Structures are given as structure tokens and as C-alpha cells.
């Protein structure tokens, strides 16, 4: 008798050296380090760390990644007339298609970041000697590049989520890096994976207009509606990334009175929301997830809400590539079975 697990929940599909998502204890461990231990590393250092393992203070990839940005920018600029007609994630997929099927993973990382920036500022030019986060922030006309760095490090890797599994399935066919990354971007287009930060801001905006926030939460839950930024498929306690991003917001708020006010309000709403959830669903643990403080941070940096998922992809590409490399070096073709429950032919 075949055992079926809907959504593959609880099914282990293989071994990995990259990360541990410990939902019971609320831990995210990347190659032997807690997430918060990596928070001060550069984007380039984290790339080398995720791809190669070992100590995360190895030689930087600043210059090679800068050269990759310069290399890919002209190819992406040629396609810019199409960008305005495409959703941000669709534009990132097109950006990948503009590149030759290179074996240099830095080209893919550079392409996503440069595409994000060029969509906002078509005249921007990359600087080869700048670090990746600072250069993308400058090109895109954004504030607080250190906040963006902390965000991208926080979301770079998170186990066998939907987009990462998609990337590994495609990589297992030996289709190549571009095909695997394009498939991962496609998995982000659905609202159940990667699409929640914008609606968090919509919720907070609505709460600021509500005469009684506690009653607002109770009404939403009684109506069967979700509270955006709360609950997670894996974590049974508070998402560890939520605290890292709350602290990142706190750091940026020292330079932004607008964010400071927004953050104080969000922290009050977090307490009301978790209290309302505990009363409404006493048998379930529904705590703050990564999207809640992501929304505040990306808004303060200067991104539009429709860009949030694409911004996420520009950080998660490091984790996708780490899994693609691992799948290509160790894994077999991913080919699960399905239990047939349809009609059978007539006997005889």
C-alpha cells in the first residue's frame, strides 16, 4: 500500500549539506552556522560560503561579481523596451534568457540584480569595483544599502521550499543552470510562495485606519480570513528570520523617522495579532513569519510593493544555485511516483 503525503509534507527527498530548517526549535542553520551569526557578512562572502562551505571569511567575490554585472548589463539593456510590459518576476526570467548558457554562476546572480536595477533606472551603469549590494542599490536609486544586504543574507537560503525543490528537479534532468533558475522564478509567481510582503503592508495600512485594532483582528479571523505575515508551513514557533529582520528594521529606523514610527506600530500590531490567533486557534501555533518585517524594510529601502517578490529572488538566487550545484554533483534524476485513484478498465 503506497503512503501518500499531500504536498510532500513530512517526506524527506534527500540529504543536503546546505541548510537545516528546524521548525520545532525555530532555528535556521546554514552550513553549521546560525543565521544570526552570518548577518554581518557581505553578499559575496555568503555566496562563496553557501556554494563551497567552510569558513565564511574566505576571499571575497567583489571584483568577479562586479565584472559580471558589467558583462551582463548591455545584454539586458537591449531587452529593456519589454520590461514595462512584464511583471517584475517575468522580467527577471527574460533577463536570464538574454544571457548565453554560461557556466559562470556569477553571471546569473549579476543578471537578476542588474535587471532589477535597470527596470527602475534604464540609464544606470554598473561599477565593477563596487560590492554587489551597494552597486545595485545605487543603480536602482534606493536608500539604506546595508538594510538590503541584511535582507538578502536573511533570505538567501531556506531548505527545500517550493522554488528550491523546483530548481533541483530541473537541475536533476541536467537541463542547465538557466533552466533551473527560470523554473525557480516561475514557482515564485504563485501567491503561496514568496508573495506575502506586499499584502502585509496592505493589512497594516488598513489597521491604521481601524478605530479598534483588536476588534479588527477578531473580525478578520471570525470571517475566515488570513492574517498576512503570520503562520508558516514549517515553523511551529516564531520564524527566526522575523527577529533578524526586525532588528534590521530597528537599525535602519535610526536613520528614518518614518520607518521608526511604522516599526513601533507594527510591533504593537504583532502583539495583538499573535494574541488574537492564540485565542482563535488554541490548538495551533501561529507566530510571526519572515514576511512581516520584510515588508517594512523593503518599503523603507524604496521598493514598490509589486517589486517585493523580485527583490526576494535576487537574494534567494544564492541558495538556488547552492542546491543546483549539490543536485548536479550528488543527485539522481528526481522521479517520484503517484498513486493512481482513477477508474480502471472493464474486466475481460
PDB file of N, CA, C and O in Angstrom, residues 40 146 149-150 246-256 259 263:
ATOM      1  N   UNK A  40      26.446  39.836   9.521  1.00  0.00           N
ATOM      2  CA  UNK A  40      27.367  40.921   9.195  1.00  0.00           C
ATOM      3  C   UNK A  40      28.255  40.596   8.005  1.00  0.00           C
ATOM      4  O   UNK A  40      29.129  41.382   7.647  1.00  0.00           O
ATOM      5  N   UNK A 146      22.720  48.907   3.430  1.00  0.00           N
ATOM      6  CA  UNK A 146      23.026  47.894   4.436  1.00  0.00           C
ATOM      7  C   UNK A 146      21.772  47.125   4.847  1.00  0.00           C
ATOM      8  O   UNK A 146      21.835  45.936   5.149  1.00  0.00           O
ATOM      9  N   UNK A 149      21.366  44.574   2.178  1.00  0.00           N
ATOM     10  CA  UNK A 149      22.323  43.485   2.386  1.00  0.00           C
ATOM     11  C   UNK A 149      21.828  42.516   3.455  1.00  0.00           C
ATOM     12  O   UNK A 149      21.848  41.290   3.266  1.00  0.00           O
ATOM     13  N   UNK A 150      21.345  43.055   4.564  1.00  0.00           N
ATOM     14  CA  UNK A 150      20.871  42.185   5.636  1.00  0.00           C
ATOM     15  C   UNK A 150      19.654  41.378   5.188  1.00  0.00           C
ATOM     16  O   UNK A 150      19.508  40.202   5.543  1.00  0.00           O
ATOM     17  N   UNK A 246      13.475  42.197  12.068  1.00  0.00           N
ATOM     18  CA  UNK A 246      13.004  43.246  12.982  1.00  0.00           C
ATOM     19  C   UNK A 246      14.184  44.085  13.447  1.00  0.00           C
ATOM     20  O   UNK A 246      14.100  45.330  13.501  1.00  0.00           O
ATOM     21  N   UNK A 247      15.286  43.421  13.777  1.00  0.00           N
ATOM     22  CA  UNK A 247      16.480  44.147  14.201  1.00  0.00           C
ATOM     23  C   UNK A 247      17.063  44.961  13.055  1.00  0.00           C
ATOM     24  O   UNK A 247      17.593  46.064  13.266  1.00  0.00           O
ATOM     25  N   UNK A 248      16.979  44.444  11.830  1.00  0.00           N
ATOM     26  CA  UNK A 248      17.437  45.212  10.669  1.00  0.00           C
ATOM     27  C   UNK A 248      16.579  46.464  10.497  1.00  0.00           C
ATOM     28  O   UNK A 248      17.096  47.547  10.196  1.00  0.00           O
ATOM     29  N   UNK A 249      15.269  46.313  10.682  1.00  0.00           N
ATOM     30  CA  UNK A 249      14.374  47.478  10.628  1.00  0.00           C
ATOM     31  C   UNK A 249      14.741  48.487  11.711  1.00  0.00           C
ATOM     32  O   UNK A 249      14.754  49.703  11.475  1.00  0.00           O
ATOM     33  N   UNK A 250      15.037  47.980  12.879  1.00  0.00           N
ATOM     34  CA  UNK A 250      15.388  48.855  14.002  1.00  0.00           C
ATOM     35  C   UNK A 250      16.648  49.653  13.688  1.00  0.00           C
ATOM     36  O   UNK A 250      16.726  50.862  13.970  1.00  0.00           O
ATOM     37  N   UNK A 251      17.613  48.997  13.052  1.00  0.00           N
ATOM     38  CA  UNK A 251      18.861  49.672  12.696  1.00  0.00           C
ATOM     39  C   UNK A 251      18.608  50.761  11.647  1.00  0.00           C
ATOM     40  O   UNK A 251      19.117  51.874  11.762  1.00  0.00           O
ATOM     41  N   UNK A 252      17.819  50.422  10.620  1.00  0.00           N
ATOM     42  CA  UNK A 252      17.517  51.406   9.578  1.00  0.00           C
ATOM     43  C   UNK A 252      16.676  52.547  10.140  1.00  0.00           C
ATOM     44  O   UNK A 252      16.821  53.708   9.736  1.00  0.00           O
ATOM     45  N   UNK A 253      15.804  52.231  11.097  1.00  0.00           N
ATOM     46  CA  UNK A 253      14.912  53.261  11.649  1.00  0.00           C
ATOM     47  C   UNK A 253      15.668  54.357  12.388  1.00  0.00           C
ATOM     48  O   UNK A 253      15.133  55.442  12.608  1.00  0.00           O
ATOM     49  N   UNK A 254      16.923  54.089  12.758  1.00  0.00           N
ATOM     50  CA  UNK A 254      17.750  55.126  13.384  1.00  0.00           C
ATOM     51  C   UNK A 254      18.053  56.255  12.407  1.00  0.00           C
ATOM     52  O   UNK A 254      18.411  57.359  12.812  1.00  0.00           O
ATOM     53  N   UNK A 255      17.909  55.970  11.104  1.00  0.00           N
ATOM     54  CA  UNK A 255      18.139  56.976  10.067  1.00  0.00           C
ATOM     55  C   UNK A 255      16.844  57.410   9.386  1.00  0.00           C
ATOM     56  O   UNK A 255      16.875  58.240   8.488  1.00  0.00           O
ATOM     57  N   UNK A 256      15.714  56.828   9.800  1.00  0.00           N
ATOM     58  CA  UNK A 256      14.441  57.118   9.148  1.00  0.00           C
ATOM     59  C   UNK A 256      13.340  57.253  10.190  1.00  0.00           C
ATOM     60  O   UNK A 256      12.897  56.243  10.759  1.00  0.00           O
ATOM     61  N   UNK A 259      10.222  55.208   9.146  1.00  0.00           N
ATOM     62  CA  UNK A 259      10.277  53.786   9.472  1.00  0.00           C
ATOM     63  C   UNK A 259      10.163  53.573  10.971  1.00  0.00           C
ATOM     64  O   UNK A 259       9.532  52.607  11.423  1.00  0.00           O
ATOM     65  N   UNK A 263       7.562  51.095  12.419  1.00  0.00           N
ATOM     66  CA  UNK A 263       8.029  49.939  13.171  1.00  0.00           C
ATOM     67  C   UNK A 263       7.343  49.851  14.530  1.00  0.00           C
ATOM     68  O   UNK A 263       6.930  48.763  14.956  1.00  0.00           O
TER      69      UNK A 263
END
